[in-house]
Amino acid sequence: MYLKAVILAGGFATRLRPLSCSRPKALFPIVNKPLLQWIFEGLAANEITEVILAVNALTQFHIKQQKPPKCGLKIKYAIDPPKTPLGTAGAIKITEKIAKYEEPFIVLNGDIFTEVNYKQLMDTHVKTGALATIALHKVEDPSRYGVAELEKGNRIKNFIEKPTKEQAPTNLINAGIYVLDPKIFNYIPIDRQCSIEREIFPALAKEHKLFGHINEGLWMDIGTPIEYLRTNKIILDKLKEKNNLKTPKNLEIKKPVAIDKKVTIGEKTIIGPYTVLGKNVTIGDRVQIHNSIIFPDTKIGDNTKINGAIIGENAIIGKNVQINNGCIIADQAKIKDNINLTNEFAVCPAKEVSETILKRNVIC
Ligand code: GDD
Ligand code: MG
């Protein structure tokens, strides 16, 4: 079978700012590997051969620059028009001419980390004769998602995007992964914004053409900094140990940690648990880092303590600095010596912080 997949990745990732100011969500590293690469690997392992990336021009630029491995997939791009994004259905619509679908195809949100079995999803789709089949996942609070009311025989009776907690008919949510029949294009208008979740799925449910497939496996949305840290934590636990460090000297590693290539770490430093160090990171003496993610090429000075934070690429963190509790330091930012940052403090790309700030704030 010749299977095609569309990855929707044209959103603006506002909840991951300021880290998403300089990279799209699909390129955020999950344990030192871009999310897009994890997605490519999952698709390639499930016999998908061609991927259409539905993105905006800036995201295409970043992907082409970073060049995540294609995992044997043929990659094409469907670019949103520059003025207004098309919405999820609109973005799928423009892939029609590019992919020339002859069979059902897979669509997935590019901000999800999952181990869905695409083949099983496709089987349900074929068996039920659906026009669209949604992978469903059980969560505690469905109000931030699309919610499905499932009937016997896998039919979705009702689909509501982001209902209130009280309105939500079930806790089965849209996992952001679908199989669509090419007939779906008859339902999507041309040349205007259209959301598959708000317009198309409710219409298909009314016509008894929408089906669901419950996915029991791992599923995570990396939409917010807390979810992003959590996803890395879960993957670290799964991978147990991933450590490319060559010459640890007088150094304490508390597993699980992931340390990429060419990382240098000073003496009496403690790394972990739940810490990810990107390629080329340089860490001084007597540093403590735990429950944090440090992107590539960043430098961290002596005696600094980092806990529960995300530090972007090529940042410079001085000596005796403390960065705690949900802080986000974007790419190329500079934190001077003896600074104390806490309480979800955020620093925009290339900004410098030269005084201690303890309340929630954004330096832009
Ligand atoms: N190309 C393109 N153009 N992509 C888009 C556009 C667009 O106009 N709008 C959104 N996307 C992409 C985003 O980049 C993301 O990967 C995906 O479509 C979903 O958009 P989000 O903005 O992340 O939606 P959400 O997280 O609020 O809700 C969606 O995902 C939930 C699962 O995480 C919905 O599909 C929910 O129903 C679902 O439960
Ligand atoms: Mg999302």
Short mmCIF file of N, CA, C and O and ligand atoms in Angstrom, two decimals, residues 8-11 15 25 54-55 80 85-88 91 109-112 144-146 159 161-162 173-176 178 197 219 221, ligand 1:
data_model
loop_
_atom_site.label_atom_id
_atom_site.label_comp_id
_atom_site.label_asym_id
_atom_site.label_seq_id
_atom_site.Cartn_x
_atom_site.Cartn_y
_atom_site.Cartn_z
N LEU A 8 0.15 18.85 9.96
CA LEU A 8 -0.28 20.24 10.11
C LEU A 8 0.66 20.93 11.08
O LEU A 8 0.73 20.55 12.26
N ALA A 9 1.39 21.90 10.61
CA ALA A 9 2.35 22.55 11.51
C ALA A 9 2.46 24.04 11.21
O ALA A 9 3.54 24.63 11.27
N GLY A 10 1.33 24.65 10.87
CA GLY A 10 1.37 26.07 10.50
C GLY A 10 0.90 27.00 11.61
O GLY A 10 0.73 28.19 11.39
N GLY A 11 0.69 26.47 12.81
CA GLY A 11 0.22 27.31 13.92
C GLY A 11 1.36 28.18 14.46
O GLY A 11 2.52 28.03 14.05
N ARG A 15 1.66 29.69 23.08
CA ARG A 15 1.84 29.33 24.50
C ARG A 15 3.26 28.86 24.81
O ARG A 15 3.61 28.66 25.97
N LYS A 25 7.06 24.89 16.64
CA LYS A 25 6.85 23.84 17.64
C LYS A 25 7.34 22.48 17.14
O LYS A 25 7.91 21.69 17.89
N ALA A 54 2.16 20.77 5.90
CA ALA A 54 1.29 21.94 5.71
C ALA A 54 1.74 23.00 6.71
O ALA A 54 1.46 22.91 7.90
N VAL A 55 2.49 23.97 6.21
CA VAL A 55 3.17 24.93 7.10
C VAL A 55 3.09 26.34 6.51
O VAL A 55 2.68 26.53 5.37
N ASP A 80 0.88 27.78 3.50
CA ASP A 80 -0.24 28.69 3.74
C ASP A 80 0.00 30.01 3.02
O ASP A 80 1.15 30.44 2.91
N PRO A 85 -3.55 32.59 7.83
CA PRO A 85 -3.49 31.14 7.84
C PRO A 85 -4.87 30.57 7.46
O PRO A 85 -5.89 31.23 7.65
N LEU A 86 -4.88 29.37 6.92
CA LEU A 86 -6.11 28.81 6.36
C LEU A 86 -6.97 28.05 7.36
O LEU A 86 -8.09 27.67 7.04
N GLY A 87 -6.44 27.83 8.54
CA GLY A 87 -7.14 26.95 9.48
C GLY A 87 -6.82 25.51 9.12
O GLY A 87 -6.26 25.23 8.05
N THR A 88 -7.19 24.58 10.01
CA THR A 88 -6.77 23.19 9.81
C THR A 88 -7.35 22.58 8.52
O THR A 88 -6.63 21.95 7.75
N ALA A 91 -5.85 24.22 5.37
CA ALA A 91 -4.48 23.75 5.12
C ALA A 91 -4.50 22.36 4.49
O ALA A 91 -3.69 22.06 3.62
N ASN A 109 -1.66 16.44 13.68
CA ASN A 109 -1.21 17.71 14.22
C ASN A 109 0.28 17.61 14.53
O ASN A 109 0.72 16.63 15.15
N GLY A 110 1.05 18.61 14.13
CA GLY A 110 2.50 18.54 14.30
C GLY A 110 2.98 18.92 15.69
O GLY A 110 4.17 19.17 15.88
N ASP A 111 2.08 18.94 16.68
CA ASP A 111 2.53 19.28 18.03
C ASP A 111 2.21 18.18 19.03
O ASP A 111 2.08 18.42 20.23
N ILE A 112 2.10 16.97 18.51
CA ILE A 112 1.71 15.84 19.35
C ILE A 112 2.84 14.82 19.38
O ILE A 112 3.41 14.49 18.34
N ARG A 144 -9.87 21.43 26.91
CA ARG A 144 -8.90 22.12 26.03
C ARG A 144 -8.81 21.45 24.66
O ARG A 144 -7.96 21.80 23.86
N TYR A 145 -9.66 20.46 24.44
CA TYR A 145 -9.50 19.65 23.22
C TYR A 145 -10.82 19.55 22.46
O TYR A 145 -11.83 20.12 22.85
N GLY A 146 -10.78 18.75 21.37
CA GLY A 146 -12.01 18.38 20.68
C GLY A 146 -12.54 17.12 21.34
O GLY A 146 -11.76 16.19 21.60
N PHE A 159 -19.45 15.72 17.87
CA PHE A 159 -18.07 16.19 18.08
C PHE A 159 -18.11 17.67 18.45
O PHE A 159 -18.68 18.49 17.74
N GLU A 161 -15.68 20.93 19.65
CA GLU A 161 -14.32 21.46 19.85
C GLU A 161 -14.32 22.38 21.08
O GLU A 161 -15.12 23.29 21.20
N LYS A 162 -13.41 22.11 21.98
CA LYS A 162 -13.20 22.89 23.20
C LYS A 162 -14.50 23.26 23.94
O LYS A 162 -14.84 24.43 24.08
N ILE A 173 -10.95 12.44 23.80
CA ILE A 173 -10.61 13.62 23.00
C ILE A 173 -9.98 13.24 21.65
O ILE A 173 -9.43 12.16 21.48
N ASN A 174 -10.09 14.18 20.75
CA ASN A 174 -9.43 14.09 19.46
C ASN A 174 -7.92 14.13 19.69
O ASN A 174 -7.39 15.13 20.18
N ALA A 175 -7.24 13.06 19.33
CA ALA A 175 -5.79 13.00 19.55
C ALA A 175 -5.01 13.79 18.49
O ALA A 175 -3.79 13.84 18.51
N GLY A 176 -5.75 14.42 17.56
CA GLY A 176 -5.08 15.21 16.52
C GLY A 176 -4.49 14.32 15.43
O GLY A 176 -3.51 14.68 14.78
N TYR A 178 -5.93 11.73 12.21
CA TYR A 178 -7.12 11.29 11.48
C TYR A 178 -6.75 10.46 10.27
O TYR A 178 -5.66 10.63 9.72
N GLU A 197 -12.05 20.86 12.88
CA GLU A 197 -12.65 20.49 14.16
C GLU A 197 -13.97 21.20 14.41
O GLU A 197 -14.91 20.63 14.95
N TRP A 219 0.47 9.33 24.53
CA TRP A 219 -0.01 10.50 23.77
C TRP A 219 0.26 11.76 24.59
O TRP A 219 -0.14 11.84 25.74
N ASP A 221 0.63 16.22 24.30
CA ASP A 221 0.54 17.47 23.57
C ASP A 221 1.66 18.35 24.14
O ASP A 221 1.76 18.47 25.36
N1 GDD B 1 -0.80 24.85 7.98
C1 GDD B 1 -1.58 25.20 8.99
N2 GDD B 1 -2.41 26.27 8.83
N3 GDD B 1 -1.52 24.52 10.17
C2 GDD B 1 -2.33 24.92 11.19
C3 GDD B 1 -3.20 26.02 11.08
C4 GDD B 1 -3.24 26.73 9.82
O1 GDD B 1 -3.97 27.69 9.64
N4 GDD B 1 -3.84 26.18 12.26
C5 GDD B 1 -3.39 25.22 13.08
N5 GDD B 1 -2.46 24.47 12.45
C6 GDD B 1 -1.74 23.32 12.99
C7 GDD B 1 -0.96 23.63 14.27
O2 GDD B 1 0.39 23.97 13.98
C8 GDD B 1 -1.07 22.33 15.04
O3 GDD B 1 -0.02 21.42 14.72
C9 GDD B 1 -2.39 21.72 14.58
O4 GDD B 1 -2.72 22.37 13.34
C10 GDD B 1 -3.54 21.93 15.57
O5 GDD B 1 -3.65 23.29 15.88
P1 GDD B 1 -3.52 23.84 17.39
O6 GDD B 1 -3.61 25.31 17.34
O7 GDD B 1 -2.35 23.22 18.07
O8 GDD B 1 -4.90 23.30 18.00
P2 GDD B 1 -5.20 22.85 19.49
O9 GDD B 1 -4.05 22.19 20.12
O10 GDD B 1 -5.82 23.99 20.20
O11 GDD B 1 -6.37 21.74 19.24
C11 GDD B 1 -6.17 20.70 18.30
O12 GDD B 1 -5.40 19.64 18.85
C12 GDD B 1 -6.01 18.93 19.95
C13 GDD B 1 -5.07 17.82 20.36
O13 GDD B 1 -3.90 18.37 20.88
C14 GDD B 1 -7.54 20.18 17.83
O14 GDD B 1 -7.34 19.33 16.75
C15 GDD B 1 -8.27 19.47 18.98
O15 GDD B 1 -9.50 18.94 18.53
C16 GDD B 1 -7.39 18.35 19.50
O16 GDD B 1 -8.03 17.69 20.62
#
